[in-house]
Structure formats: structure tokens, C-alpha cells
Short mmCIF file of C-alpha atoms in Angstrom, two decimals:
data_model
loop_
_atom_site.label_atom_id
_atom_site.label_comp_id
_atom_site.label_asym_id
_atom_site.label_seq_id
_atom_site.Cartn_x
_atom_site.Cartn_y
_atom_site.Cartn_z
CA UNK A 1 126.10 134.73 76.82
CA UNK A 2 126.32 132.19 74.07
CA UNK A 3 124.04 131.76 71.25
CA UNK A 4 121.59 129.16 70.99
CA UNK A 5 122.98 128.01 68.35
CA UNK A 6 126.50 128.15 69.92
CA UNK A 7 125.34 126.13 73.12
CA UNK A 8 123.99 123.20 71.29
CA UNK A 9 127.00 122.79 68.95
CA UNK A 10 128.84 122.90 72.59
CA UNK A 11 126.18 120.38 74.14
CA UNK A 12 126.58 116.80 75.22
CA UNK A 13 125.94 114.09 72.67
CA UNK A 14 122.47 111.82 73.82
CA UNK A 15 123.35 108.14 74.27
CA UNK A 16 121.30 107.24 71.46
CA UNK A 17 120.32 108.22 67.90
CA UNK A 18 121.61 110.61 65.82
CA UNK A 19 122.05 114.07 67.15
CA UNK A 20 124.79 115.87 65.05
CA UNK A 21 123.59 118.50 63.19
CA UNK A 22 120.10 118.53 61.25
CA UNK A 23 120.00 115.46 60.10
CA UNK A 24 122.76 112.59 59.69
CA UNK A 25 125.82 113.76 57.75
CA UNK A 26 124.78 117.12 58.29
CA UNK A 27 127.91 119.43 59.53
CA UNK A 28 128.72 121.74 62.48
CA UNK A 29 131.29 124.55 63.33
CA UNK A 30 133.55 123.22 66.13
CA UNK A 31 134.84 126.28 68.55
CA UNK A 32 138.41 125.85 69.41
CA UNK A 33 140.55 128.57 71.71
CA UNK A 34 143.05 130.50 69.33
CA UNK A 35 146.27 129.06 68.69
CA UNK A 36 148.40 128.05 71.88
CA UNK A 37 145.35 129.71 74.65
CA UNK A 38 144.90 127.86 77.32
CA UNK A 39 141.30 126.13 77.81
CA UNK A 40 140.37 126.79 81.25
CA UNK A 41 138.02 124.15 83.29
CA UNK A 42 134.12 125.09 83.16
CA UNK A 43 133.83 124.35 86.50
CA UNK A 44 132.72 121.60 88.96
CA UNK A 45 128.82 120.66 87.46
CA UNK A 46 130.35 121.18 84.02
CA UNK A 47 133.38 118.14 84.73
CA UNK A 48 130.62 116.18 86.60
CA UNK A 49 128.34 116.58 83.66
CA UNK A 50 131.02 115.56 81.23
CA UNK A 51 132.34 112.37 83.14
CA UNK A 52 128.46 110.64 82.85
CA UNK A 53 128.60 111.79 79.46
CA UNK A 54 131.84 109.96 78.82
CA UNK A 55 130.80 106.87 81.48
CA UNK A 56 127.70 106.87 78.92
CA UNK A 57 129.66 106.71 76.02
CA UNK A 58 131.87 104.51 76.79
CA UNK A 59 129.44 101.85 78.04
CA UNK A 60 127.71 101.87 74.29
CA UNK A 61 130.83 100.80 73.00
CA UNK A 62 129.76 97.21 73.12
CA UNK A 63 126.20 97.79 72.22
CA UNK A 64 126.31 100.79 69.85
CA UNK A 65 124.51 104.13 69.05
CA UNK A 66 122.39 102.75 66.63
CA UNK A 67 122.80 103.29 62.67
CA UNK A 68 121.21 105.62 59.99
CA UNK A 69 119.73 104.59 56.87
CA UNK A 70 122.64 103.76 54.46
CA UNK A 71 124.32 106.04 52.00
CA UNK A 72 123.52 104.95 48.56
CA UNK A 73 125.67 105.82 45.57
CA UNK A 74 123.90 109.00 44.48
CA UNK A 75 124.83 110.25 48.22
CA UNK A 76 128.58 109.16 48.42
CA UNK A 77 129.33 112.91 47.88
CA UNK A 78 127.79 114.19 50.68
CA UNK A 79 129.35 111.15 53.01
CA UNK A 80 132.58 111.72 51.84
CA UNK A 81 132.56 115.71 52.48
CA UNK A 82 130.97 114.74 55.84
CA UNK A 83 134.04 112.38 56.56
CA UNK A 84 136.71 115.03 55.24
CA UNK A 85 135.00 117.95 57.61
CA UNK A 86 134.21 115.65 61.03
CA UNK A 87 137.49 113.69 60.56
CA UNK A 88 139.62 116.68 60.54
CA UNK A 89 137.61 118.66 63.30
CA UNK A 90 138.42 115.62 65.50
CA UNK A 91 142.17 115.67 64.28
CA UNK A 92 142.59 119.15 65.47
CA UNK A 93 141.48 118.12 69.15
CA UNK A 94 143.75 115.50 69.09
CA UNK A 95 146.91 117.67 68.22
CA UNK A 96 145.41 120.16 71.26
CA UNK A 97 145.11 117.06 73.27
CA UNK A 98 148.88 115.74 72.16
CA UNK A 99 150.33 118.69 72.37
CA UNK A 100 148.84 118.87 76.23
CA UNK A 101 150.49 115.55 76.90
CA UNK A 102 153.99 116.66 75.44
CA UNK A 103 153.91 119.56 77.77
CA UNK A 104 152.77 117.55 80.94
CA UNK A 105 156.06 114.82 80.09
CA UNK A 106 157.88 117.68 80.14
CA UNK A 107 156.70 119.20 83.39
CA UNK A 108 155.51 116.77 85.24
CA UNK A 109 157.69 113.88 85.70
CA UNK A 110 155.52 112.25 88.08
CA UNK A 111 152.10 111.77 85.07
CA UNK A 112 155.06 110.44 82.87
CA UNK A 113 153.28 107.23 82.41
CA UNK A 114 150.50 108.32 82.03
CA UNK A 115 150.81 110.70 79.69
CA UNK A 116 153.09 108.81 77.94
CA UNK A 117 149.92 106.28 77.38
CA UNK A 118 147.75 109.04 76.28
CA UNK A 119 150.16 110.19 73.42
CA UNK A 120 150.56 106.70 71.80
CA UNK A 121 146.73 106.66 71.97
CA UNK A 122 146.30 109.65 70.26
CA UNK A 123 148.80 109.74 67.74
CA UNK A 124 147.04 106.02 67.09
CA UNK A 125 143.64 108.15 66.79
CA UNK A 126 145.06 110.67 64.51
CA UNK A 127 146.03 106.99 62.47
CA UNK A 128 142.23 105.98 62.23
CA UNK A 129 141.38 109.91 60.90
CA UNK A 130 143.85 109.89 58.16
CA UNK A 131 141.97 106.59 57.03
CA UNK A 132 138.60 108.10 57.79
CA UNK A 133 139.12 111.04 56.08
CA UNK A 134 140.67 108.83 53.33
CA UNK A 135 138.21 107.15 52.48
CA UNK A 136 136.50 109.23 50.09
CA UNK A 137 137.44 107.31 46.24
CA UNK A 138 139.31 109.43 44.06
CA UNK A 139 136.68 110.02 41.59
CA UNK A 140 135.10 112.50 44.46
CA UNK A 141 137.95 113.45 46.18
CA UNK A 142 139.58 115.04 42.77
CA UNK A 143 136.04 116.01 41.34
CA UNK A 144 134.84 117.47 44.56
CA UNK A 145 137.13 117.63 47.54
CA UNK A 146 140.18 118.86 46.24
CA UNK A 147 139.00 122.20 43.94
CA UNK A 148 137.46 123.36 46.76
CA UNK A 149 140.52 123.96 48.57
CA UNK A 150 141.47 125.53 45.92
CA UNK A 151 138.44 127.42 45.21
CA UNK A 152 139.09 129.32 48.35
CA UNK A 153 142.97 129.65 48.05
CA UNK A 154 145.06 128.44 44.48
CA UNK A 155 147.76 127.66 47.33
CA UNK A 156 145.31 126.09 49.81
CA UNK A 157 147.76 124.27 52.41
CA UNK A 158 147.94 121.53 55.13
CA UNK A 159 150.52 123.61 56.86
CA UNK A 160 148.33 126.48 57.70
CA UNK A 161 146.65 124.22 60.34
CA UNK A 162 146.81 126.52 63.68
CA UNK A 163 146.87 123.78 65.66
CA UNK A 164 149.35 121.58 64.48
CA UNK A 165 152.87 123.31 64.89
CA UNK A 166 153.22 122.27 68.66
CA UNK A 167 153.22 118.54 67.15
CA UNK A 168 154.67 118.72 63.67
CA UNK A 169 158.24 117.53 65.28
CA UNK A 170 156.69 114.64 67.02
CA UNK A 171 155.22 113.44 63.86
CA UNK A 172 158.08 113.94 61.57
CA UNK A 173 160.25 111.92 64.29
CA UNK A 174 162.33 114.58 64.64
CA UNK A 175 162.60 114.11 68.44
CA UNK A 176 161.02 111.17 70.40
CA UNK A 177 159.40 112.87 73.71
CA UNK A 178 160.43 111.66 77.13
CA UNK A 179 157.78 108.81 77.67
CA UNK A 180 158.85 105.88 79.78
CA UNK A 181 160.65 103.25 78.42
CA UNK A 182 157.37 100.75 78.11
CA UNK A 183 155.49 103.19 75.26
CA UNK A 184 158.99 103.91 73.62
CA UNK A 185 158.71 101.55 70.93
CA UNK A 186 154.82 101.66 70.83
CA UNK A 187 154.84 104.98 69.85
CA UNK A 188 157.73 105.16 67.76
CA UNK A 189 155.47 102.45 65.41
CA UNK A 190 152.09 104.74 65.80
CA UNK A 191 154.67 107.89 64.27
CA UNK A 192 155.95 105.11 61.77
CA UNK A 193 152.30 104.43 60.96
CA UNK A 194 150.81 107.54 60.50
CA UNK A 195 153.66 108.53 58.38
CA UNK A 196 152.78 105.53 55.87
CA UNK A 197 149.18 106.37 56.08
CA UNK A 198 149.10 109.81 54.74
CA UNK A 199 151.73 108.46 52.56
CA UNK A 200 149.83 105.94 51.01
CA UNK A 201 146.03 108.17 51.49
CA UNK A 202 147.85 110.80 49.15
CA UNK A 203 149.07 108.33 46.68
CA UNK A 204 145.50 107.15 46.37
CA UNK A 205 143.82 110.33 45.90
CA UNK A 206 146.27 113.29 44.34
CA UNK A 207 147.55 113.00 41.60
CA UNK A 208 151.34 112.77 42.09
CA UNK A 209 150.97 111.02 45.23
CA UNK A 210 151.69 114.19 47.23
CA UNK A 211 148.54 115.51 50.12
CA UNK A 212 148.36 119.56 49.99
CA UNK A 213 150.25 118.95 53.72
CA UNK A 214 153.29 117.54 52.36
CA UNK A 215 153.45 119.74 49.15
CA UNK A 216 153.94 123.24 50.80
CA UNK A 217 155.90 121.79 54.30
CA UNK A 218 159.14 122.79 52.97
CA UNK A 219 158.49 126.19 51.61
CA UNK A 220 156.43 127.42 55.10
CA UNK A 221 156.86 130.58 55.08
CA UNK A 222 158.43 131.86 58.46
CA UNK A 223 156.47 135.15 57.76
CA UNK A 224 153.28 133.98 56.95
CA UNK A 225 150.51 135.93 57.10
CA UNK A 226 147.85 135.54 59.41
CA UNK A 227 145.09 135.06 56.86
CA UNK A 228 146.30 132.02 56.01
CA UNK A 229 145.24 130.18 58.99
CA UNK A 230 142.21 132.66 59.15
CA UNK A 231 141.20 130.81 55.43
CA UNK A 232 142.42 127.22 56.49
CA UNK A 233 139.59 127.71 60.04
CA UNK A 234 137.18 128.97 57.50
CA UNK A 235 137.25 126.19 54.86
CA UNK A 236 137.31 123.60 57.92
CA UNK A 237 134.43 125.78 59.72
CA UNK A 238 136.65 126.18 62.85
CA UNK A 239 135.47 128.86 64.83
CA UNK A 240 138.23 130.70 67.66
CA UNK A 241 136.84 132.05 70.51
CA UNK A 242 137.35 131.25 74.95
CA UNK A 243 136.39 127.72 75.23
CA UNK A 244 136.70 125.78 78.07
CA UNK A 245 138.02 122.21 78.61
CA UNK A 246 134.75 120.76 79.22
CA UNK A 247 133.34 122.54 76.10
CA UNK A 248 136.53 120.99 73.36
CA UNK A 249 135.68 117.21 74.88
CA UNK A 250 132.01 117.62 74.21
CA UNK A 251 132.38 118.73 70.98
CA UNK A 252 135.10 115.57 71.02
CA UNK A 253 132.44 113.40 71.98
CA UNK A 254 129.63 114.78 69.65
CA UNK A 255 131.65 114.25 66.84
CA UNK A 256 133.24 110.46 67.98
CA UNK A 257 129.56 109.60 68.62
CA UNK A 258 128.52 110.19 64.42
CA UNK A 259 131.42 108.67 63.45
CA UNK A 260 130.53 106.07 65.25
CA UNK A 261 127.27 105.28 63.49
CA UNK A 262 128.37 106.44 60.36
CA UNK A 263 130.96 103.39 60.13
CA UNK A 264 128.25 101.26 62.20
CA UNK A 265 126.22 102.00 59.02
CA UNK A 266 128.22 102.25 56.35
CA UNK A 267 131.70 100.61 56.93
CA UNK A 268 135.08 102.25 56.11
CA UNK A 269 134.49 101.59 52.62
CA UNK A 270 131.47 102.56 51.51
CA UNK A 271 129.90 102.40 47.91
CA UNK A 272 130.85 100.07 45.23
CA UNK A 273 133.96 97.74 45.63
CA UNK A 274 135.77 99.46 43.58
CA UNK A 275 136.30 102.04 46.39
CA UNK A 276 137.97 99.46 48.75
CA UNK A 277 139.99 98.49 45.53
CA UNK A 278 141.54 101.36 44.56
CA UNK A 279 143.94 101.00 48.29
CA UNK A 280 147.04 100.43 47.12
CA UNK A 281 148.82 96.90 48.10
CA UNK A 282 150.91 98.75 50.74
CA UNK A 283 148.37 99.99 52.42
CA UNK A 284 147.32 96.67 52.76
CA UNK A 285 149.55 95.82 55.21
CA UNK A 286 148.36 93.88 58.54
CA UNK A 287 149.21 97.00 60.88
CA UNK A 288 147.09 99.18 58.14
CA UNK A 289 144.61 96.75 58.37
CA UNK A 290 144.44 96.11 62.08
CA UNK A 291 144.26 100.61 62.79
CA UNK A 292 141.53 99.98 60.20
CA UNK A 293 139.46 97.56 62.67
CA UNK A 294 140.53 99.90 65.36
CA UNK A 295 139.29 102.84 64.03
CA UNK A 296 136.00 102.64 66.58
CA UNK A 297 137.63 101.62 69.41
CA UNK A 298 140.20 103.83 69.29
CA UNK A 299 138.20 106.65 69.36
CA UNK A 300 136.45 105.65 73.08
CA UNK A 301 139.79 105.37 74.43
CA UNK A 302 140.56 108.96 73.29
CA UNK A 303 137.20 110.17 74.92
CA UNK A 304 138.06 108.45 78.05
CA UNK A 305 141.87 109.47 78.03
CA UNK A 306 140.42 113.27 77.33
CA UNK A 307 137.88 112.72 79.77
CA UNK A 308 140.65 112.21 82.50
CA UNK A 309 140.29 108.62 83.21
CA UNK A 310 143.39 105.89 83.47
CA UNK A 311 143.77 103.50 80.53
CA UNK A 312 143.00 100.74 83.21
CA UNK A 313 139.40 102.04 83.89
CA UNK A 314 138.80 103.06 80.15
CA UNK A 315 139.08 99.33 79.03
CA UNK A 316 137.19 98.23 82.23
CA UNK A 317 134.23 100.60 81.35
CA UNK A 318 134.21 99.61 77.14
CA UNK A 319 134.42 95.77 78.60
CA UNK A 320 131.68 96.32 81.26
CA UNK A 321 128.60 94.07 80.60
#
């Protein structure tokens, strides 16, 4: 039996107000199964429970959640940690969620196309978190954000992430998967982006203009020890234990739902203009600018697409009046 503190981190999201942790901007673990585990179903009430939850969701994407009061300057710090924590939990479903999709092209020719929609959407996704956890200005990222990565490990490293090996080829366009011809050159431009992004996120922020991923990626260790990814779940308060499809999409949904009202509230860009200046010109660039304004959207579609819904009724559902 769980703990009650375990079931409500593993609860639905309400369809209104803030209910993420304590209070808004507050933090919770997310439970994912270990490293390629299978997450069985929960069952028949628990997939009924979670399609209203995602019907619900997806019908506030018009109207909203609602916002919280705005962060002020003196709380930017909190925001940003917020945004580096929550963005990345949600990353990490969406490589589980990719790398699903990669297996089904694989082995199912019949979903091809639609599983060939569901990885352009999500790679798009992972776009939007790059920016979202971007955001942060340097000032806090390098004050802040940065030693304490290194406060837990002096080699702390984006390649220690458990869950992204089964989709480290796709995103270093090493190998286009086998979607149908229509998403081809879609996705090839969503790899293209993301690329870009974390190209141009890291020149912002580190100093060098290299992100703790890209700085370690050639000298992975084939051997590595297990703590490593032990340390990276820890600093990213990933917990590993059995968890059940239903349970990753709530937790998916709980964590879309504050990011939500957190950009509702207070934009992309919060805090003085200087934040929004310090982008550098190339990531200026219309496409840049357009996942920007998709950032919101973007993650609906991913809820319904994890939900199990087509693209068709997705959009139909966000457009309902």
C-alpha cells in the first residue's frame, strides 16, 4: 500500500486552482519505473478515471486554470528552481513516452502514423522544456542553479539521465526512425530545433556556452557506475519504484497543469527586461519564437497523445467551445 503522501503526488490534477505541492512553486518527487521497466496499465477505473481527467484538461485549454499571484523580483529564485525541477520531471516522461513510440514504429507497422505523429509532438514538447527550463537569467542560473549540481557531484552530468539513452540517437540525428513519409521532414526540423535550443540555452547561461549534457557526452563512460544515475534521480527528486501507466500520465498532467498557470501568470520571461534581453539574436529566430508561443499548447497535445487519443480528437477537444 502506498503512502499518503505517495498517492497524492500520484493523484489527478483538479480542473481548477493550484494544486501542486503546498503552495504554488512548491516541488514534488515524481515516481518513475527504473530504467527500461515496463509500466503496466492500472486497470479499467484507473484508464476511465484518467481519460475525464485528460477530457477535463484539455477543455481548459481555451479558458485556463486560473493564475497565482505574480513572482516579484525578490522571488525569481524560487521560480526559476521551480522551472529547472518541473521542466525536467516532465522531460523525462517525454523521453519514456518517445522512446514508447520508437518501439511501437518498429513493431507495429500498422500505428505507424500514428505514432509517427506522437514523436514529432513530443520531441516538439521536449523543444518548449529546454526553453522553460531556460528561462532562468544567468545571474541565478550561475549563482544558484549551477553549484548545486555541483554541490552534489564536482562532475555532475546531463548524461547520467536514466531515461534518456533509448532516445539520445534520435536526438543527435544519428538515425531518422521509420515514420511515414508525411512527419519525415516535420520531425527532422523539431530534432533540428531542439538541437539549436539547448545550443543557444547553454550559450546564454554557462559560461563557455557548453550545458553539463554536452560537456561530459563524449567521455560517457561505458562502465559507469550505477551511483551516478542514483545521484542524477536524487538531485532531480526522481523516485524508482512499479508505477503504472495511468500513474506516469497523472503525474504528466499534474505537472503540465502548474506550468500552465505559472506562464498564465508570469510569462516565459519573467522579471525585469533584462531577462528577455540577455537571448541571444539566434535564438531569436521565428521558429524559436513560434515553439516559444507554443510552449502551452504543446503541452495539451502531449497529455492527449499520452492519454491515448488521435491528434484529430485532441485538437477537436482544445477547440471545443
Amino acid at each position: 500500500m502506498r503512502r499518503p503522501s505517495a498517492v497524492a503526488a500520484l493523484s489527478l490534477p483538479g480542473t481548477h486552482g493550484w494544486d501542486f505541492g503546498d503552495y504554488p512553486y512548491g516541488l514534488e518527487p515524481l515516481t518513475m519505473p527504473a530504467p527500461n521497466s515496463a509500466a503496466p496499465d492500472g486497470g479499467s477505473r484507473d484508464e476511465a478515471d484518467l481519460d475525464d481527467a485528460c477530457l477535463g484538461f484539455l477543455a481548459r485549454a481555451k479558458e485556463g486554470f486560473g493564475i497565482t499571484p505574480p513572482v516579484d523580483d525578490s522571488r525569481l529564485g524560487q521560480l526559476f528552481w521551480f522551472r529547472w525541477i518541473i521542466g525536467h520531471h516532465v522531460s523525462f516522461v517525454i523521453w519514456r513516452l518517445l522512446a514508447d513510440e520508437l518501439s511501437r514504429l518498429s513493431s507495429n507497422p500498422k500505428d505507424r502514423e500514428a505514432a509517427s505523429v506522437a514523436v514529432t509532438e513530443y520531441v516538439r514538447a521536449y523543444c518548449g522544456m529546454l526553453l522553460y527550463t531556460g528561462s532562468c537569467n544567468s545571474a541565478i542560473y550561475n549563482a544558484d542553479i549551477r553549484p548545486s549540481m555541483h554541490r552534489l557531484h564536482s562532475t555532475f552530468s546531463g548524461t547520467w539521465a536514466p531515461d534518456y539513452p533509448p532516445v539520445r540517437s534520435l536526438f543527435r540525428g544519428r538515425k531518422l526512425p521509420p515514420v511515414v513519409d508525411s512527419e519525415r521532414e516535420r520531425l527532422v526540423r523539431q530534432v533540428e530545433l531542439s538541437h539549436r535550443i539547448h545550443l543557444g540555452v547553454a550559450a546564454k547561461l554557462v559560461e563557455g556556452g557548453r550545458s553539463l549534457l554536452q560537456q561530459s557526452v563524449a567521455q560517457r563512460d561505458a562502465n559507469q557506475p550505477r551511483m551516478w544515475e542514483g545521484i542524477f534521480d536524487c538531485y532531480f527528486l526522481t523516485l524508482r519504484a512499479p508505477t503504472t501507466r495511468q500513474e506516469i500520465l497523472a503525474q504528466l498532467l499534474r505537472r503540465n497543469k502548474a506550468i500552465v498557470m505559472d506562464l498564465a501568470t508570469n510569462g516565459l520571461y519573467p522579471g525585469s527586461p533584462e531577462s528577455r534581453d540577455e537571448t541571444l539574436a539566434e535564438m531569436r529566430h521565428p521558429d524559436i519564437v513560434e515553439c516559444e508561443e507554443d510552449l502551452t499548447p504543446s503541452l495539451f497535445r502531449v497529455a492527449g497523445l499520452a492519454a491515448g487519443f488521435s491528434a484529430a480528437r485532441v485538437a477537436k477537444e482544445m477547440t471545443a467551445s
